[in-house]
PDB file of C-alpha atoms in Angstrom:
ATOM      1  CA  UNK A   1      36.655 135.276  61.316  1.00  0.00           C
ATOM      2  CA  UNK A   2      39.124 136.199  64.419  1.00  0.00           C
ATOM      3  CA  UNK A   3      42.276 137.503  63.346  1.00  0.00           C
ATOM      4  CA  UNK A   4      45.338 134.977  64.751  1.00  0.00           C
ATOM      5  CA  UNK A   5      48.591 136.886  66.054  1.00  0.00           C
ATOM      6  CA  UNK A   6      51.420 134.372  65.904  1.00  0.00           C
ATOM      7  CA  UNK A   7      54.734 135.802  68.117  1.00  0.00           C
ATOM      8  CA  UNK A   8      57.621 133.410  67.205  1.00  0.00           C
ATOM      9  CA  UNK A   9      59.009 131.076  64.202  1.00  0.00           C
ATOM     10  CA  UNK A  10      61.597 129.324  65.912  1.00  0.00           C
ATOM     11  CA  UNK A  11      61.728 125.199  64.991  1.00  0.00           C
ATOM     12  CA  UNK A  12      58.577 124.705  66.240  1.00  0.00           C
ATOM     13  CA  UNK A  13      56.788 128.059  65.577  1.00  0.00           C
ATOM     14  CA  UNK A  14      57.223 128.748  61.958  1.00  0.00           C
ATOM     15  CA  UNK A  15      55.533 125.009  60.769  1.00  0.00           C
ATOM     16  CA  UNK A  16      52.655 125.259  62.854  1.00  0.00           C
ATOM     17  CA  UNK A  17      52.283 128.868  61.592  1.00  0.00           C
ATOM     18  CA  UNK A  18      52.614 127.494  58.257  1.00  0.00           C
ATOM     19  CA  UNK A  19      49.759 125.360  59.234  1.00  0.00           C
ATOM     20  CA  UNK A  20      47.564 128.228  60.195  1.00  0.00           C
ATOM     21  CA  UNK A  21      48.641 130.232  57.209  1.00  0.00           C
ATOM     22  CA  UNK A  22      47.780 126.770  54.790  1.00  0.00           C
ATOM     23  CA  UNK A  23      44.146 126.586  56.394  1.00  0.00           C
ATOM     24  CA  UNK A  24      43.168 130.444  55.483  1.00  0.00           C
ATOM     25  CA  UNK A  25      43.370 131.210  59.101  1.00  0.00           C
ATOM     26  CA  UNK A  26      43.645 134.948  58.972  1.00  0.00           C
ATOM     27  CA  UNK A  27      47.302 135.594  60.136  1.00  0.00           C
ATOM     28  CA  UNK A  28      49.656 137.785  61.580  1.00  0.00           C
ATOM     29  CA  UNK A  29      53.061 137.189  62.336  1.00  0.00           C
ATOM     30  CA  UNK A  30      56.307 138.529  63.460  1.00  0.00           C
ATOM     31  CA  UNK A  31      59.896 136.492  64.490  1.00  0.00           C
ATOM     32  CA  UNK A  32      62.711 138.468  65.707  1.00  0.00           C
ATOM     33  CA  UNK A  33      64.840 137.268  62.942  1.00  0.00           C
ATOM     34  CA  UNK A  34      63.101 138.953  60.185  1.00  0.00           C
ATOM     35  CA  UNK A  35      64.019 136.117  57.856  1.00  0.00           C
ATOM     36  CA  UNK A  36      62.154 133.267  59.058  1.00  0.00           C
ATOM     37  CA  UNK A  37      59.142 134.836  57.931  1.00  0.00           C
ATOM     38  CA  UNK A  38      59.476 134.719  54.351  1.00  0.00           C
ATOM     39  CA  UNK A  39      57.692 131.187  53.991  1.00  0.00           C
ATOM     40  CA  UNK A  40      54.661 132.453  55.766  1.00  0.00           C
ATOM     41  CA  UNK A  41      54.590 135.415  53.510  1.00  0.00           C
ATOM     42  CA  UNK A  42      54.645 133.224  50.997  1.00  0.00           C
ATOM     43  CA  UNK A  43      51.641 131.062  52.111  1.00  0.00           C
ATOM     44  CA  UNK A  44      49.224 134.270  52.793  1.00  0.00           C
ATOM     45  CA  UNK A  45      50.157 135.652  55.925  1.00  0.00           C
ATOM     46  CA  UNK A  46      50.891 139.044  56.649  1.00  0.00           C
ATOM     47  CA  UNK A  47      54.249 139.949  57.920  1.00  0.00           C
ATOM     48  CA  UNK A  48      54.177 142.566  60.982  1.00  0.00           C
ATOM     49  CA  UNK A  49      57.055 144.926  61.927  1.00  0.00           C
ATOM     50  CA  UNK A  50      57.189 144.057  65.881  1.00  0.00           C
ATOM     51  CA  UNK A  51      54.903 142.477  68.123  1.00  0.00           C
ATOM     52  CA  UNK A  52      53.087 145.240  69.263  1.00  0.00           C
ATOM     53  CA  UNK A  53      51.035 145.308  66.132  1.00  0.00           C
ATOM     54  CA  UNK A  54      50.206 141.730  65.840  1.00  0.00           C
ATOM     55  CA  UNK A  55      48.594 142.315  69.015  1.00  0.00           C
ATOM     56  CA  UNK A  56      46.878 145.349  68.080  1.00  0.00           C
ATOM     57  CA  UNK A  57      45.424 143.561  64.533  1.00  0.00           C
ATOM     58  CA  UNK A  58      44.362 140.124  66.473  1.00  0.00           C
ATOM     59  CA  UNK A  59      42.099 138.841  68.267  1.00  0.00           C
ATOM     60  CA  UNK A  60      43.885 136.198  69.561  1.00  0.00           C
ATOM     61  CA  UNK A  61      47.709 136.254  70.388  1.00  0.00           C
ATOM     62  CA  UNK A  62      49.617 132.858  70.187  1.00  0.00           C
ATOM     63  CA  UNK A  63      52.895 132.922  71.492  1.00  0.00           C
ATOM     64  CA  UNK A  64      55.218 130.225  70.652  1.00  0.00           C
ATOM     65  CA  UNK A  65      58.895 131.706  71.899  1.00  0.00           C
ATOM     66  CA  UNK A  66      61.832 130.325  73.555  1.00  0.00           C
ATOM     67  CA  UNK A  67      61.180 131.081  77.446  1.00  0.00           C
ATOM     68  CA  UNK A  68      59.461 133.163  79.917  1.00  0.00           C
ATOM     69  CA  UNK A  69      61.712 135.906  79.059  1.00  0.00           C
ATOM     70  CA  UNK A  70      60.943 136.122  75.643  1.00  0.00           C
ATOM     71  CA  UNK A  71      57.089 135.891  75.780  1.00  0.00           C
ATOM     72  CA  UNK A  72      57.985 138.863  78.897  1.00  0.00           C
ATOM     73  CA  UNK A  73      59.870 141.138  75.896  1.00  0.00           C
ATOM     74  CA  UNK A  74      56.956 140.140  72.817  1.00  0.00           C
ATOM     75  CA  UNK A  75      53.885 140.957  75.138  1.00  0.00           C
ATOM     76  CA  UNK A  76      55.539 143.841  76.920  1.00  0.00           C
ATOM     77  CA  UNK A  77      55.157 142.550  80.256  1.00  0.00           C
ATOM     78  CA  UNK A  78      56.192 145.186  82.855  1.00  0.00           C
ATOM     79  CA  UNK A  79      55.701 148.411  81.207  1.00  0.00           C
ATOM     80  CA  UNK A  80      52.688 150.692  80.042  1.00  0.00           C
ATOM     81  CA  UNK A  81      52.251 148.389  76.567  1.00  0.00           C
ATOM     82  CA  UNK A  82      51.769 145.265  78.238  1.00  0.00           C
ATOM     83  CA  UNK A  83      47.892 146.040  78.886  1.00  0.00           C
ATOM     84  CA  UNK A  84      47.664 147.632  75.229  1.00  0.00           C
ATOM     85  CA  UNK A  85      48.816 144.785  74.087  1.00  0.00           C
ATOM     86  CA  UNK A  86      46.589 142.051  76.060  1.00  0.00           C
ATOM     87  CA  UNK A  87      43.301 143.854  76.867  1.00  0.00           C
ATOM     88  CA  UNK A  88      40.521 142.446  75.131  1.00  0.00           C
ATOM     89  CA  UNK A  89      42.674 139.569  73.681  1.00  0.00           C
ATOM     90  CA  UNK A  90      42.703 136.161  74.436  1.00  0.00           C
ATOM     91  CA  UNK A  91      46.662 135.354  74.801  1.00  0.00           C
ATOM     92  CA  UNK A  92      47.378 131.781  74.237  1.00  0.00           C
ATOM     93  CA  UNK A  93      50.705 130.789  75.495  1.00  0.00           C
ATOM     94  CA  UNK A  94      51.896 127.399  73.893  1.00  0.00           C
ATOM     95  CA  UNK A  95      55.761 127.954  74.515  1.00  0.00           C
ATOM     96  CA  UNK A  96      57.251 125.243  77.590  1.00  0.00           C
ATOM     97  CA  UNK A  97      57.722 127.384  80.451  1.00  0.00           C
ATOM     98  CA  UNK A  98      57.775 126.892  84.531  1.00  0.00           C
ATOM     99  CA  UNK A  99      53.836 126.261  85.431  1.00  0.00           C
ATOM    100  CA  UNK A 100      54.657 128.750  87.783  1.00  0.00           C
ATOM    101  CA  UNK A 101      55.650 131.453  85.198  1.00  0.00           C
ATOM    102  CA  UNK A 102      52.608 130.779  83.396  1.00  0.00           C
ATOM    103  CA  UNK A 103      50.553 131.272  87.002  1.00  0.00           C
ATOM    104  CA  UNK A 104      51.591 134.914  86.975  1.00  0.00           C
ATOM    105  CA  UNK A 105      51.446 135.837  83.350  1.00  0.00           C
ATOM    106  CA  UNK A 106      47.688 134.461  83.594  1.00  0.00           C
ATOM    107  CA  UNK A 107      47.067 136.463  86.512  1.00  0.00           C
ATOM    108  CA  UNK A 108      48.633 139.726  84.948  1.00  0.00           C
ATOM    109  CA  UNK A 109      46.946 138.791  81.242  1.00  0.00           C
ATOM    110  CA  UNK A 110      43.155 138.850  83.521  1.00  0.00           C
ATOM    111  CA  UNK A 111      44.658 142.138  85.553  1.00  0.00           C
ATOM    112  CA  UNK A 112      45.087 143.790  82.365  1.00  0.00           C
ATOM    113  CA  UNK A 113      41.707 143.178  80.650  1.00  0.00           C
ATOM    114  CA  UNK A 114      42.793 140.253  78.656  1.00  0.00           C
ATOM    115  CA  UNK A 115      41.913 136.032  79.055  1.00  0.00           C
ATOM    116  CA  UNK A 116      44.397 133.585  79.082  1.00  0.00           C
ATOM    117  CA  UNK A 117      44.903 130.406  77.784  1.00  0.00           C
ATOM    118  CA  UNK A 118      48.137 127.851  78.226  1.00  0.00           C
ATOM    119  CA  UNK A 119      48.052 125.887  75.643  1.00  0.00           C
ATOM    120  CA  UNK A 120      51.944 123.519  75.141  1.00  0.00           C
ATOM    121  CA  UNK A 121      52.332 121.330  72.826  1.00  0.00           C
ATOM    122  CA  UNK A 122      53.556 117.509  72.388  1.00  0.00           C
ATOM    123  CA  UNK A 123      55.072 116.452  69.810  1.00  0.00           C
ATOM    124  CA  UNK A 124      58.822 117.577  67.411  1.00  0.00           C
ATOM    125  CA  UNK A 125      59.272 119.239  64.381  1.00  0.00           C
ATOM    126  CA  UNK A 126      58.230 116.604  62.363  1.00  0.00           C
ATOM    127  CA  UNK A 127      54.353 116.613  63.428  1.00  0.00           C
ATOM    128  CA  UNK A 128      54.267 120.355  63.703  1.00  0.00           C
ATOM    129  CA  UNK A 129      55.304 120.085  59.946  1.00  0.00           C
ATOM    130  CA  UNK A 130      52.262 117.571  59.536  1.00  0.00           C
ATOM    131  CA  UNK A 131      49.824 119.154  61.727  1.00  0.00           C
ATOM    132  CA  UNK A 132      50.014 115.920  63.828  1.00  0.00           C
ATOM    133  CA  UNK A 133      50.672 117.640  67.055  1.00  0.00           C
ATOM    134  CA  UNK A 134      49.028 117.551  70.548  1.00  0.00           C
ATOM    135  CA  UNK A 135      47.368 120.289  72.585  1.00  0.00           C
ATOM    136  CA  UNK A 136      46.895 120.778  76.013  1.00  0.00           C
ATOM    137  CA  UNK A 137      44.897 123.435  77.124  1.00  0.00           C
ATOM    138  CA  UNK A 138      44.511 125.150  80.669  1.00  0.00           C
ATOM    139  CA  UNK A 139      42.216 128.275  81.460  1.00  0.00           C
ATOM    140  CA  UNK A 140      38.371 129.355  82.146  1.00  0.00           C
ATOM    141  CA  UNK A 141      36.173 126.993  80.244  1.00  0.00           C
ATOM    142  CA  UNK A 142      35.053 129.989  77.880  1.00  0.00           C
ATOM    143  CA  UNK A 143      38.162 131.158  76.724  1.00  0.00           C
ATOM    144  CA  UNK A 144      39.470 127.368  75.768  1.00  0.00           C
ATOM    145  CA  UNK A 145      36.531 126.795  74.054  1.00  0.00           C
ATOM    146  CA  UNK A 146      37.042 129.857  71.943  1.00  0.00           C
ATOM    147  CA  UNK A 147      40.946 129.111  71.238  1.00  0.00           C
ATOM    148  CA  UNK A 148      40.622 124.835  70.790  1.00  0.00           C
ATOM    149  CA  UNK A 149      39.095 125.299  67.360  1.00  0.00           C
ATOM    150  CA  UNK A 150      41.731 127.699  65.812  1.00  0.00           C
ATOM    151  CA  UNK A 151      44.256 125.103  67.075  1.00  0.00           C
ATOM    152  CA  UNK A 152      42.947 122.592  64.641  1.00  0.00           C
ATOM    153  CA  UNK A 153      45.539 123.433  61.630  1.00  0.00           C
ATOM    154  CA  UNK A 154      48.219 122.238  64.145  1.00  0.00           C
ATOM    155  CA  UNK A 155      46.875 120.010  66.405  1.00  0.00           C
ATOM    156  CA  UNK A 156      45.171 117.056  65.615  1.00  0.00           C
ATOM    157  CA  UNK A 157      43.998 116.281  69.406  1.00  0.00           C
ATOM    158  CA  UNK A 158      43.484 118.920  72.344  1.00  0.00           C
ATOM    159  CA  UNK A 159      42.690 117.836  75.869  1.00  0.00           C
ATOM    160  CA  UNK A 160      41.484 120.026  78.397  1.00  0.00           C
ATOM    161  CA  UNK A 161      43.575 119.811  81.253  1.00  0.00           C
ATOM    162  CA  UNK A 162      41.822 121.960  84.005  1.00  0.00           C
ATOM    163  CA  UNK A 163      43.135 125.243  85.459  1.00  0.00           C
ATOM    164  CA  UNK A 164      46.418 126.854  84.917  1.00  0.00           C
ATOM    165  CA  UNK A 165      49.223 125.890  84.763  1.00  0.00           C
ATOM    166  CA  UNK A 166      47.854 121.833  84.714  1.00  0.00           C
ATOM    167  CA  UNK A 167      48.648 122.077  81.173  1.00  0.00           C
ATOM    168  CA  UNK A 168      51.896 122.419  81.471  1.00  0.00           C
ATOM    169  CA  UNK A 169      52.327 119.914  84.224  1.00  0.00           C
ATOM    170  CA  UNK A 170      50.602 117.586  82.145  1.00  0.00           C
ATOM    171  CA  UNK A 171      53.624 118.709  79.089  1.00  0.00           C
ATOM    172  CA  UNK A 172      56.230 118.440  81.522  1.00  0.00           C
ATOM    173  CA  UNK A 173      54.715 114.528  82.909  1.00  0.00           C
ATOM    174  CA  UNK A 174      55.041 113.437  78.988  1.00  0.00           C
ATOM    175  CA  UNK A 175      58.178 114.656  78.451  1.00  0.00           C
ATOM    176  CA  UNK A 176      59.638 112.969  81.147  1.00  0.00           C
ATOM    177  CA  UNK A 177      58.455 110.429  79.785  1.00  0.00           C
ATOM    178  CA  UNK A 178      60.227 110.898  76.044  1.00  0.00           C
ATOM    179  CA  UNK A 179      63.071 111.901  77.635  1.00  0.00           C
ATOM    180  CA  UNK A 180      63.729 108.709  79.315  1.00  0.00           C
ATOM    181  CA  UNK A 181      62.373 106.757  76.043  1.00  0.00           C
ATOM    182  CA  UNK A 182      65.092 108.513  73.806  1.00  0.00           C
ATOM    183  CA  UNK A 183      67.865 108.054  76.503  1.00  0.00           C
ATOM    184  CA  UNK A 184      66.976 104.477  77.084  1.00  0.00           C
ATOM    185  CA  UNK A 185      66.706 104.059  73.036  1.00  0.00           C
ATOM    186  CA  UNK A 186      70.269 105.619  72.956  1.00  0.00           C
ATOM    187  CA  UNK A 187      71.337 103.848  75.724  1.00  0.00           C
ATOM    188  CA  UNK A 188      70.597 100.327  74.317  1.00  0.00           C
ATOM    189  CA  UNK A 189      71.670 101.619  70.739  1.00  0.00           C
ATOM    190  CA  UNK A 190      75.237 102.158  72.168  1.00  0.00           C
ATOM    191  CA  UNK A 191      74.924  98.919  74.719  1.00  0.00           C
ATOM    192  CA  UNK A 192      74.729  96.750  71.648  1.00  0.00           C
ATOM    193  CA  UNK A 193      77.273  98.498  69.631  1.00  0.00           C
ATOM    194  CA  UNK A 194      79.904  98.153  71.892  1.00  0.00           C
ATOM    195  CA  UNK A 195      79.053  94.170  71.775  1.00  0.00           C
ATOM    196  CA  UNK A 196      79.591  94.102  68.449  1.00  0.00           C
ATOM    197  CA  UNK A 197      76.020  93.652  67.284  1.00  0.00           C
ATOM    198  CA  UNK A 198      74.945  94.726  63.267  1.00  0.00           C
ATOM    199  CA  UNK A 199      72.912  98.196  64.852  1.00  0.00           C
ATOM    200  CA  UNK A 200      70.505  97.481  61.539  1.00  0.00           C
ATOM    201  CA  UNK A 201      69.571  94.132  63.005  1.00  0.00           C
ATOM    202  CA  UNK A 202      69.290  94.892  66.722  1.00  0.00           C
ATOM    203  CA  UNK A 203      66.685  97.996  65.653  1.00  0.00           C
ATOM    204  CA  UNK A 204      65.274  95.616  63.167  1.00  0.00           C
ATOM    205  CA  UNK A 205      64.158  93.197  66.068  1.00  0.00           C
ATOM    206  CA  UNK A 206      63.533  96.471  67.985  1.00  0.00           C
ATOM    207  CA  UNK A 207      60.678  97.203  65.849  1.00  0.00           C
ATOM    208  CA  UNK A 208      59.080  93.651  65.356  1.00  0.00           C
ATOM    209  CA  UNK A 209      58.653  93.640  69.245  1.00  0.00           C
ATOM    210  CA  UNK A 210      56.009  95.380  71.635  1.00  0.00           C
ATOM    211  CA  UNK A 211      58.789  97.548  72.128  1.00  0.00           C
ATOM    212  CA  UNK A 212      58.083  99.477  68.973  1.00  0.00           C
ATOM    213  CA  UNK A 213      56.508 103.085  69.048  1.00  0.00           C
ATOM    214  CA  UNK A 214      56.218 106.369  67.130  1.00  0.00           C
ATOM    215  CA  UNK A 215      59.363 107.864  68.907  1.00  0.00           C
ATOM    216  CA  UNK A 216      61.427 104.459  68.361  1.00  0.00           C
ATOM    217  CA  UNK A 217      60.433 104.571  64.642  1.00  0.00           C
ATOM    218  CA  UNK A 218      61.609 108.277  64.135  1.00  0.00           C
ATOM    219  CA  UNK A 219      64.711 108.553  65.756  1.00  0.00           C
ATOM    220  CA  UNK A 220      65.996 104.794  65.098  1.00  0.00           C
ATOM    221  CA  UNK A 221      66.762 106.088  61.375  1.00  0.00           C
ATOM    222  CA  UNK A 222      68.707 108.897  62.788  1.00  0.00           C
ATOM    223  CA  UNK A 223      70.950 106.512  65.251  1.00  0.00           C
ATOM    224  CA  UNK A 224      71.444 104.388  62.645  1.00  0.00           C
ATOM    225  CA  UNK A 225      73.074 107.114  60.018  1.00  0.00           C
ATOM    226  CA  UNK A 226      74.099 109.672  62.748  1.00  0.00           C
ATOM    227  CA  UNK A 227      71.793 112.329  61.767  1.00  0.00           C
ATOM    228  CA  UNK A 228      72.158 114.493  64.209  1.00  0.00           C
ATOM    229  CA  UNK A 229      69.556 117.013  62.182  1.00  0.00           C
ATOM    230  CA  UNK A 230      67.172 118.859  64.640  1.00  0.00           C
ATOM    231  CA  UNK A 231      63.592 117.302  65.893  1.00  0.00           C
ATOM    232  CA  UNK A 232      64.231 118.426  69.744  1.00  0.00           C
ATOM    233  CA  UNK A 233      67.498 120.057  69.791  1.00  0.00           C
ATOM    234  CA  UNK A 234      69.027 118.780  73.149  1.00  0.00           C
ATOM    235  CA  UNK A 235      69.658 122.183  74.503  1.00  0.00           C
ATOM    236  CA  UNK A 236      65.650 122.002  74.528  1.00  0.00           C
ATOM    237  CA  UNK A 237      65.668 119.017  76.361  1.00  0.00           C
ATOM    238  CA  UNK A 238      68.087 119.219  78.889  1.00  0.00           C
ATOM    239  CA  UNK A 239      65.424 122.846  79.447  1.00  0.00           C
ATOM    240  CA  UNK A 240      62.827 120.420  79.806  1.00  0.00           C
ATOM    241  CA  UNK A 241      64.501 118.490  82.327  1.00  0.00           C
ATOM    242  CA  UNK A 242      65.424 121.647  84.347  1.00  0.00           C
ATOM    243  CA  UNK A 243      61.638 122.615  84.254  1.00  0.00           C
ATOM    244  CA  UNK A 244      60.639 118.759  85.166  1.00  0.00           C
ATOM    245  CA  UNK A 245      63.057 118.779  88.290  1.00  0.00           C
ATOM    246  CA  UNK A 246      61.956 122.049  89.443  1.00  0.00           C
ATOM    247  CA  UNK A 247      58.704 121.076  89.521  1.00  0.00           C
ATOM    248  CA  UNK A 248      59.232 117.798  91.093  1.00  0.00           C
ATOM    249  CA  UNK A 249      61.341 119.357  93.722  1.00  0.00           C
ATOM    250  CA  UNK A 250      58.188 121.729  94.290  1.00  0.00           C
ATOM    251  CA  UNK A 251      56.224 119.013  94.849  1.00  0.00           C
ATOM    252  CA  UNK A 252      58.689 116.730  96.716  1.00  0.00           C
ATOM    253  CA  UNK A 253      58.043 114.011  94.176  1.00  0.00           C
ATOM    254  CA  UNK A 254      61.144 111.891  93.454  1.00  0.00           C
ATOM    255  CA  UNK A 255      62.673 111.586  89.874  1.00  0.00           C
ATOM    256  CA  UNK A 256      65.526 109.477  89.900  1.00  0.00           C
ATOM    257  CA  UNK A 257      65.192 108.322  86.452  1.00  0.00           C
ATOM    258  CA  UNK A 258      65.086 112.190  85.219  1.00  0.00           C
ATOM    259  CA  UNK A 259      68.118 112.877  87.373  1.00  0.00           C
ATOM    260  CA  UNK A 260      69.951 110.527  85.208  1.00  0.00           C
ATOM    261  CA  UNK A 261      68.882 111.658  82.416  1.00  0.00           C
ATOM    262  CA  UNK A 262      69.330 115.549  83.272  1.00  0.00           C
ATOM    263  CA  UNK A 263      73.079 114.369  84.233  1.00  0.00           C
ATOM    264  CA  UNK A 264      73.818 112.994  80.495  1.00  0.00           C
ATOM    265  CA  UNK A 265      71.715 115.824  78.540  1.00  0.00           C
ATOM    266  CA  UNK A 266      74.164 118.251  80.301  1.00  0.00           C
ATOM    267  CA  UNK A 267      77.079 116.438  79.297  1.00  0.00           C
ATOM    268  CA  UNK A 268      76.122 116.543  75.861  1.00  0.00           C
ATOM    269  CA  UNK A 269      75.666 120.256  75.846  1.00  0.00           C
ATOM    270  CA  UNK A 270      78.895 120.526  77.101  1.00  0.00           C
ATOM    271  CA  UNK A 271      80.577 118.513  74.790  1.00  0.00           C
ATOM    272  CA  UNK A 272      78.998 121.165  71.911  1.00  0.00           C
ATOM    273  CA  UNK A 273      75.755 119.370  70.701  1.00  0.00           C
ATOM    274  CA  UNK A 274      73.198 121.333  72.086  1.00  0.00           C
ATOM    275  CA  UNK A 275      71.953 122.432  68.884  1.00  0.00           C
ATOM    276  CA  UNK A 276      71.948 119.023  67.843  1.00  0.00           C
ATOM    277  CA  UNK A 277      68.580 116.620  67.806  1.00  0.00           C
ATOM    278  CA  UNK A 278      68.314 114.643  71.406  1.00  0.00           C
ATOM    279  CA  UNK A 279      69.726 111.360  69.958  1.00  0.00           C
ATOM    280  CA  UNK A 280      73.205 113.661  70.046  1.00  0.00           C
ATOM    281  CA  UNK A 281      73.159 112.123  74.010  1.00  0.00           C
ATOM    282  CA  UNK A 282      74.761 109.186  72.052  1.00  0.00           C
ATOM    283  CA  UNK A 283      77.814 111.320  72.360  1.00  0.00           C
ATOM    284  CA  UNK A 284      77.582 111.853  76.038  1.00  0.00           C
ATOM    285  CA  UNK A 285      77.326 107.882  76.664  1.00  0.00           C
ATOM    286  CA  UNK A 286      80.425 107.852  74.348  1.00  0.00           C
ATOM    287  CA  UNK A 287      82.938 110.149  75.978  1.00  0.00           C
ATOM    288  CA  UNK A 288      81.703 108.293  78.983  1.00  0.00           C
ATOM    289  CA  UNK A 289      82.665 104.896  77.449  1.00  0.00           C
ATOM    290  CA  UNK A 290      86.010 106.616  76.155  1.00  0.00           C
ATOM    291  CA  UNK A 291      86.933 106.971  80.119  1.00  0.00           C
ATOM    292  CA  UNK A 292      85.892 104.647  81.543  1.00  0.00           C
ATOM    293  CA  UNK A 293      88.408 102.393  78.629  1.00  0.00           C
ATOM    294  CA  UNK A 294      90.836 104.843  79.710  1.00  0.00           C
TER     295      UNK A 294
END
């Protein structure tokens, strides 16, 4: 069976990992801070010193890191390990990145010797924990094929999207989408708040309605107590919307309702919550309140 490489156990990372590590997938992992790998340890997986040799033990490389940058640093990119490192390998990038970052890194992955798959993800923390989340997979036909089947631990769907980077397009259309939802969620939470309404009652009739989904039941709950406890921190949103605007500049497609959004997901980074789950944009709506009453 292929040996997996698995380069980063950030929030999302180390669960799906976990995953891999819980369905005897043959493992090998390494996070930059050295403690985050402890649970995988723990579960079977073999703990490697840097990423150089997870790439020289796998077959396959999955990189799950915080940006371009990062993925860059783990893979080498740029100097004389990079095509140690890739050649031969199938790299699998699942991290949310410009489409047109992942372009390049496909065309230097092929350059080198190596195939290249883009493979984001949908879904929070909570489904990575469960295995419940969604795949979306770019690249030559063969090399998806090979990776969609090791994905299975995670993902409980994959849909092949088509070339690079159309995979990532596709994970930047949906989470325009869940952006919006969450800020219109928020939105309406606060709206009938500041009318006085019971907030219990008003997501009570939330739910009854066709208005009712997977996102509304999982962060309602959190509204409602003010756990602020990271799913998507909003640092990693207000990301996504840079990436989503880019992109639609690119293209010359207009986003108006992102714009909004991107506008109030800044605010609540710079009020201090960026490290807080997405519903923190509750706070941004409230200093807003707070001066406009002023």
């Amino acid at each position: 069976m292929t040996t997996v490489g698995f380069l980063g156990l950030g929030v999302m990372g180390q669960p799906m990992a976990l995953n891999l590590a819980r369905a005897c997938t043959p493992l090998v992992v390494w996070n930059r801070t050295h403690s985050r790998t402890g649970p995988l340890r723990a579960a079977g997986a073999e703990v490697a010193d840097g990423p150089g040799e997870v790439c020289a033990r796998s077959g396959v490389v999955l990189t799950m890191l915080a940006d371009g940058a990062a993925t860059d640093a783990a893979l080498g990119r740029g100097t004389p390990a990079f095509a140690d490192r890739v050649a031969g390998r199938t790299v699998v990038h699942m991290g949310t990145t410009s489409p047109g970052y992942s372009g390049g890194l496909e065309a230097d992955v092929r350059d080198a010797g190596g195939h290249y798959v883009e493979a984001p993800v949908s879904g929070s923390r909570a489904p990575a924990e469960t295995g419940r989340l969604v795949a979306l997979l770019a690249g030559e036909d063969e090399a998806v094929a090979r990776v969609r089947p090791l994905l299975a631990p995670m993902c409980h769907t994959t849909f092949a999207c088509g070339p690079v980077p159309h995979a990532l397009l596709m994970k930047l259309s949906v989470n325009l989408y869940l952006i919006s939802l969450v800020t219109g969620l928020t939105e309406a939470f606060h709206f009938a708040g500041g009318h006085g309404l019971d907030p219990r009652l008003f997501l009570e009739v939330l739910d009854a309605g066709p208005m009712a989904s997977g996102v509304s039941r999982m962060k309602a709950p959190k509204l409602l107590s003010g756990d602020l406890s990271v799913q998507a921190a909003a640092a990693d949103v207000l990301k996504n919307n840079e990436l989503i605007a880019e992109a639609a500049r690119a293209a010359a497609v207009a986003s108006p309702v992102l714009d909004a959004c991107h506008a109030l997901f800044r605010e609540t980074v710079e009020l201090g919550h960026g490290a807080s789950d997405m519903v923190a944009v509750l706070r941004a709506l409230e200093a807003r309140t707070d001066r406009g009453a002023r």
